Short mmCIF file of C-alpha atoms and ligand atoms in Angstrom, two decimals:
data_model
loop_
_atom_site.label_atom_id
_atom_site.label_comp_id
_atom_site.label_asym_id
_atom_site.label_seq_id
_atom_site.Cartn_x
_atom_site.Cartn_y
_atom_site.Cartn_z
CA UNK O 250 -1.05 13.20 5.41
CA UNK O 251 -1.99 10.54 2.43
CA UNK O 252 -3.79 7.96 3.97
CA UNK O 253 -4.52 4.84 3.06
CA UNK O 254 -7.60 2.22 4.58
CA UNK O 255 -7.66 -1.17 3.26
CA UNK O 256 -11.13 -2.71 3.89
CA UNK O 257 -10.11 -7.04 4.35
CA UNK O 258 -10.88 -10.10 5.67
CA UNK O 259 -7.51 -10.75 6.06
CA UNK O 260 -6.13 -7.81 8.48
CA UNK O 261 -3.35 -9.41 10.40
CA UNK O 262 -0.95 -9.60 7.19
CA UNK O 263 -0.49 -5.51 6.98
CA UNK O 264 1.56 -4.08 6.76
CA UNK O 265 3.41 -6.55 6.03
CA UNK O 266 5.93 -5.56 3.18
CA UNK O 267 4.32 -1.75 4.07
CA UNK O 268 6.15 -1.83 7.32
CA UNK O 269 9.64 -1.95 6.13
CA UNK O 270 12.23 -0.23 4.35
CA UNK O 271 10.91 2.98 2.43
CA UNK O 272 7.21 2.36 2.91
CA UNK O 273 8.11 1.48 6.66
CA UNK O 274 10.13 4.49 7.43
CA UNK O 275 7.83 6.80 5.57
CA UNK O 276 5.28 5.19 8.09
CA UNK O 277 7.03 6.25 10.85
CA UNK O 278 7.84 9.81 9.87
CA UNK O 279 4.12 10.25 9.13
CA UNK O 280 4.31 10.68 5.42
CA UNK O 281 1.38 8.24 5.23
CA UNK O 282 -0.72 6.39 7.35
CA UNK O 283 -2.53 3.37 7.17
CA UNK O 284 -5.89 1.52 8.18
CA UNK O 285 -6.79 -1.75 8.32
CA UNK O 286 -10.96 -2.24 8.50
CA UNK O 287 -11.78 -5.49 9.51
CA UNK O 288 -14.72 -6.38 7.21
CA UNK O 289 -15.53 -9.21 9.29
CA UNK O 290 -16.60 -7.13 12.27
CA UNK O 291 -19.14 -5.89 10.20
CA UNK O 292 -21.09 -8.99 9.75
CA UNK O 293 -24.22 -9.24 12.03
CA UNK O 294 -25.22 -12.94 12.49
CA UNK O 295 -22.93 -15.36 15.46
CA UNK O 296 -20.51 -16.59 12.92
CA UNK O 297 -19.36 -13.44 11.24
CA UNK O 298 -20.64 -14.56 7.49
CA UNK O 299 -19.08 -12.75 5.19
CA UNK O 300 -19.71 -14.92 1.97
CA UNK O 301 -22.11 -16.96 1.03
CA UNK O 302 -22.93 -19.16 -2.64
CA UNK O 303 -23.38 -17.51 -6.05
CA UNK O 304 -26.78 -17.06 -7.08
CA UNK O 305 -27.32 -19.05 -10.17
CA UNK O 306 -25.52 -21.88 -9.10
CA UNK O 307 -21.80 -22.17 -9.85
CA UNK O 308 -18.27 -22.94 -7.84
CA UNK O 309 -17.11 -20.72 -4.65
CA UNK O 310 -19.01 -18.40 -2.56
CA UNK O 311 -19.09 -14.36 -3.13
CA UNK O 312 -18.57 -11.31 -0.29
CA UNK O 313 -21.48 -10.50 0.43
CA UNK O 314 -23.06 -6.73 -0.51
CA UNK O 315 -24.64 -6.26 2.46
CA UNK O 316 -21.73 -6.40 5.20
CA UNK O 317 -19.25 -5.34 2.64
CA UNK O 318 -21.68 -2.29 1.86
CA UNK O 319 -21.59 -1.54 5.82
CA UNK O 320 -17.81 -1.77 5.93
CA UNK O 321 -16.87 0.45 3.15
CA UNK O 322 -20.02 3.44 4.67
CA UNK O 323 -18.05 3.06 7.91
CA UNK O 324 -14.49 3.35 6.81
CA UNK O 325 -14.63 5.74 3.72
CA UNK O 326 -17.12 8.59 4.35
CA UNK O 327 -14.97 10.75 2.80
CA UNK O 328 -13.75 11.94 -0.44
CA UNK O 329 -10.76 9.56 -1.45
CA UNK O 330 -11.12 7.34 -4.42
CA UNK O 331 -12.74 3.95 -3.83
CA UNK O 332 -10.73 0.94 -5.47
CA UNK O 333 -11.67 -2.49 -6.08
CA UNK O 334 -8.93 -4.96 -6.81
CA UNK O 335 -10.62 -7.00 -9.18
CA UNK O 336 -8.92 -8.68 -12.09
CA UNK O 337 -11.54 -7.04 -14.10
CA UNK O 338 -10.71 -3.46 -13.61
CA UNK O 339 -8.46 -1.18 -15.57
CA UNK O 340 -4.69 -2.46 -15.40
CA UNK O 341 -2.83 0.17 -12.98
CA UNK O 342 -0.16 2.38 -14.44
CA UNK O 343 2.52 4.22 -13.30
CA UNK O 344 0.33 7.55 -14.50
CA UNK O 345 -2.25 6.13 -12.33
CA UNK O 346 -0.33 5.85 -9.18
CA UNK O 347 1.31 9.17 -9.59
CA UNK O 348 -2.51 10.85 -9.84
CA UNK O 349 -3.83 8.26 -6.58
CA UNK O 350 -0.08 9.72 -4.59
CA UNK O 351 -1.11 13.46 -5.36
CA UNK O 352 -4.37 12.82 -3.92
CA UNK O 353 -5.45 13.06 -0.61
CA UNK O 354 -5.27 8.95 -0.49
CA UNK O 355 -7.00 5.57 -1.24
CA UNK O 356 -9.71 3.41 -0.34
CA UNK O 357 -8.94 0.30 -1.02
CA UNK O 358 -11.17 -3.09 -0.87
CA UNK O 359 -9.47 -6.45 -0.88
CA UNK O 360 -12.16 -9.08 -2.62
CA UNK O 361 -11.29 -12.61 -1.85
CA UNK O 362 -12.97 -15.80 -3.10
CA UNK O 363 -14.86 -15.59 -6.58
CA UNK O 364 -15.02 -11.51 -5.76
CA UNK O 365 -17.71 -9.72 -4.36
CA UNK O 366 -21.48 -8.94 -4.89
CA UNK O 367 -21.53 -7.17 -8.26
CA UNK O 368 -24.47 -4.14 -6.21
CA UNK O 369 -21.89 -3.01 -3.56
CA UNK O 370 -19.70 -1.83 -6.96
CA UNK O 371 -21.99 0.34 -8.34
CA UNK O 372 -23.87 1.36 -4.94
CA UNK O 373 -20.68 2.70 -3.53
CA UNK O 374 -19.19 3.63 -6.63
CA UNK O 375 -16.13 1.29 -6.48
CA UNK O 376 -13.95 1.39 -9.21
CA UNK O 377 -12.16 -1.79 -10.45
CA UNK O 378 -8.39 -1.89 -10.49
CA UNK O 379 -6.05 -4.68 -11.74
CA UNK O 380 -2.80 -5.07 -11.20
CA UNK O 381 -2.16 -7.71 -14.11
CA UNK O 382 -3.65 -10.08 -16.39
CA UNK O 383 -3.38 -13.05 -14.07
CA UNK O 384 -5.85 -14.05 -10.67
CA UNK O 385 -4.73 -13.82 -7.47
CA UNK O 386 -6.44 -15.35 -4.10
CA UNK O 387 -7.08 -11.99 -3.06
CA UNK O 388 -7.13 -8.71 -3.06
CA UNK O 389 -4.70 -8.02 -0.01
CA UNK O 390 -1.50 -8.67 -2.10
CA UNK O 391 -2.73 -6.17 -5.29
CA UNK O 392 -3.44 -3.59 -2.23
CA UNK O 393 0.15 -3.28 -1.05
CA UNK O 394 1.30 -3.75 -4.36
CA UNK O 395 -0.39 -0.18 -5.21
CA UNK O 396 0.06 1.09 -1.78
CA UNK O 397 3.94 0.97 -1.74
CA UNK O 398 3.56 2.19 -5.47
CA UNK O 399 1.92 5.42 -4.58
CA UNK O 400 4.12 5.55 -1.39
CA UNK O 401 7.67 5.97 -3.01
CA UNK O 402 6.41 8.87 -4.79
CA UNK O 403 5.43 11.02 -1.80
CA UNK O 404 7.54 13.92 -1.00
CA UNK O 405 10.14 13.09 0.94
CA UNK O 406 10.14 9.33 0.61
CA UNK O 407 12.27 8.42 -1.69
CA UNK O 408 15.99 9.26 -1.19
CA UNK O 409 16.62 11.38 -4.77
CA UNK O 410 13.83 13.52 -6.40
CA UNK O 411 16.04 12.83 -9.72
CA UNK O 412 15.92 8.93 -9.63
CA UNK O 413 12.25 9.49 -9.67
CA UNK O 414 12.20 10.73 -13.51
CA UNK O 415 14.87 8.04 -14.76
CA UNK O 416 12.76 5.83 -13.74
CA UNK O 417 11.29 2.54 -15.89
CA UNK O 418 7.82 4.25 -17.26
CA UNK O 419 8.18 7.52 -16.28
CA UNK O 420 9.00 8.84 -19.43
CA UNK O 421 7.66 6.30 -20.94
CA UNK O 422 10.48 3.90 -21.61
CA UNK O 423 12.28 1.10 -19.80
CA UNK O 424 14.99 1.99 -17.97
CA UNK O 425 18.50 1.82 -19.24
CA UNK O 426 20.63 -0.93 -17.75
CA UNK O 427 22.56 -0.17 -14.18
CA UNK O 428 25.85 -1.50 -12.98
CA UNK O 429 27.84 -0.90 -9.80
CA UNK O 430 31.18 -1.76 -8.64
CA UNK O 431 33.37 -4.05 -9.12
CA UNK O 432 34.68 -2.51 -12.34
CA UNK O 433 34.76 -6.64 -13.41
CA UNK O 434 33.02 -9.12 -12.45
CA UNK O 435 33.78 -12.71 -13.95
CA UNK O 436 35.27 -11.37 -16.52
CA UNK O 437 32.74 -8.87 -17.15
CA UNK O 438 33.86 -4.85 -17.71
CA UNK O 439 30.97 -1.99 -16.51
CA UNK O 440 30.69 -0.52 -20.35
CA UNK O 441 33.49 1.83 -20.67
CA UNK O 442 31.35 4.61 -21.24
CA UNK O 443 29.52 4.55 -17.78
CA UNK O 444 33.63 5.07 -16.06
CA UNK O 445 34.61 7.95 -18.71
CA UNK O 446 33.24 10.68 -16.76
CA UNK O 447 31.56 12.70 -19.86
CA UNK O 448 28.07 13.29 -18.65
CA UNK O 449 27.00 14.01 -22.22
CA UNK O 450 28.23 11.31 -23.56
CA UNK O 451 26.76 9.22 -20.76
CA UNK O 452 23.59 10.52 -20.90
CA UNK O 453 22.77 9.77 -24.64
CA UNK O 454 24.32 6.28 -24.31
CA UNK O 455 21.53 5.40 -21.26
CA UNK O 456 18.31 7.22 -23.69
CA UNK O 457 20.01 4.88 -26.37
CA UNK O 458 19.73 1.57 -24.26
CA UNK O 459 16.49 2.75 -22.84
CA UNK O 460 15.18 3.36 -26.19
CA UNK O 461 16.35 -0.31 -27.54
CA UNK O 462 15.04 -2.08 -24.35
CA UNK O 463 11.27 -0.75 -25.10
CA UNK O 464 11.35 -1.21 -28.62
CA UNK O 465 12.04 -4.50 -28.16
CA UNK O 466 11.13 -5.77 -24.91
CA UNK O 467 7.73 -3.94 -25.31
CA UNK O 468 6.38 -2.47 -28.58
CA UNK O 469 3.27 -1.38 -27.15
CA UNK O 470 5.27 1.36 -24.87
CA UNK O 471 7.44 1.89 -27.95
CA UNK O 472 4.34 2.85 -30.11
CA UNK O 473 2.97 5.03 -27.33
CA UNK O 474 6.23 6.69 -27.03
CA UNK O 475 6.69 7.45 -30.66
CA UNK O 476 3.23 9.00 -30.49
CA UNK O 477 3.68 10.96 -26.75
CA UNK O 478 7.00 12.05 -26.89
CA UNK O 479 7.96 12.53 -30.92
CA UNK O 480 4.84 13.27 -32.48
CA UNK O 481 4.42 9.67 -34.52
CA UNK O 482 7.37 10.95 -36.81
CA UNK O 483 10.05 8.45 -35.99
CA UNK O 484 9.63 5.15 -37.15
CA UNK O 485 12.20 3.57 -34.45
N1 SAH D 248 -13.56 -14.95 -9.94
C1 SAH D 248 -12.87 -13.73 -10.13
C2 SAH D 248 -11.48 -13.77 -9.45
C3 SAH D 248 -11.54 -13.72 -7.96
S1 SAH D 248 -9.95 -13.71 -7.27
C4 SAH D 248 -12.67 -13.47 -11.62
O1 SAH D 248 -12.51 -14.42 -12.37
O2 SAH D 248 -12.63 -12.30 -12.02
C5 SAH D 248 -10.32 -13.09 -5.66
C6 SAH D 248 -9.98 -11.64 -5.41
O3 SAH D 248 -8.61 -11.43 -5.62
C7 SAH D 248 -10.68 -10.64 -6.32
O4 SAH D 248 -11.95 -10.32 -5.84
C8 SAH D 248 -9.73 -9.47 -6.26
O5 SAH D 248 -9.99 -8.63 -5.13
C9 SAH D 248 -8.38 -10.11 -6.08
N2 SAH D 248 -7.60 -10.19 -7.33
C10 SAH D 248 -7.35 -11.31 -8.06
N3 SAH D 248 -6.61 -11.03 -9.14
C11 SAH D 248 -6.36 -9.71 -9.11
C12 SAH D 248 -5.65 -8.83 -9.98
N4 SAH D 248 -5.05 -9.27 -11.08
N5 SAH D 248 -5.61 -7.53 -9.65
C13 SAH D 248 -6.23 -7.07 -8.54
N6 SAH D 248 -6.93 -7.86 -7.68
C14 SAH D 248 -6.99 -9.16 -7.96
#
């Protein structure tokens, strides 16, 4: 079973979002299963410190390495990767999360305040993961955020294997524009050549819209996509 821990200060707000729909159900059926370490129960003195002010001087106070360093050697002795949300780390991808759901699972820490003691990263191997180039309060938000990433693509999980590979970055393009019924709306006609029935015909018209979305909605996929999938030799 995948299995995620998340390592917070913060532990009444999972699941949260985890608990419902896909993620939820996928719970239940024990496709995945989830821990919630209290890092606070880990602290040692009468009012559960678990932060305390920047050395050097300087806004905020820091997690500190010493109960966060018990925390993470009493919830992760094994072999799953260790993951710091930290606005510094390397953005997540969709190639990312399909390697972390193949995998036996995460650890995940949740930093809050200005982050955490830079000695816990490197003593317990944590690496950094973003989920943007923007700050959040904390780390519990980025956590899900991956969690219910990686927990879509489990077997079983999601309703159709196939609407797995037309997805938005998994071929490295955006993906094509969806409509359902009505047929009109305010005036509006579903694109005739979604209701004629040729599959062919249907088929190049969504790579077409896909392809015109990324190139220019987002020229850095579209450059990485001339490169992956068509050896540099189109020029778009
Ligand atoms: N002072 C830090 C930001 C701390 S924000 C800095 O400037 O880098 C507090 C916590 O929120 C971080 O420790 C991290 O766990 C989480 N966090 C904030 N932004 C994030 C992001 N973009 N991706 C992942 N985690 C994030």
């Amino acid at each position: 079973m995948w299995r995620a821990s998340v390592l917070t200060i913060l532990p009444d707000i999972f699941p949260g979002p985890l608990g419902a729909s896909l993620a939820g159900k996928a719970m239940a059926a024990g496709a995945w299963s989830l821990d919630v370490v209290d890092i606070r129960t880990f602290a040692t003195d009468r009012h559960r410190t678990v932060d305390d002010t920047p050395a050097g001087g300087g806004p905020g106070v820091v997690m500190k390495a010493d109960v966060l360093g018990r925390a993470i050697d009493a919830a992760a002795a094994d072999a799953r990767p260790r993951l710091l949300l930290s606005p510094r780390g390397a953005p997540l991808t969709q190639a990312r999360v399909e390697a972390l759901a193949g995998g036996a699972g995460v650890v995940l820490i949740c930093g809050r305040f200005e982050g955490v003691d830079e000695r816990v990263i490197a003593s317990r191997s944590l690496e950094e993961v973003s989920i943007g180039d923007y700050i959040l309060s904390g780390g519990e938000i980025a956590a899900m955020a991956l969690i219910d990433a990686c927990v879509r693509l489990l077997p079983g999980v999601m309703g159709e294997p196939a609407s797995r590979n037309e997805e938005s970055f998994s071929e490295g393009l955006l993906e094509y524009p969806q409509y359902t019924r009505p047929q009109v709306w305010e005036g509006q006609p579903i694109p005739e050549v979604l209701v004629s029935g040729d599959h062919g015909k249907i088929a190049a018209w969504r790579q077409a819209e896909a392809e015109k979305l990324t190139r220019t909605r987002r020229p850095d996929l579209w450059t990485a996509f001339l490169s992956r999938f068509r050896g540099g030799s189109r020029t778009g």
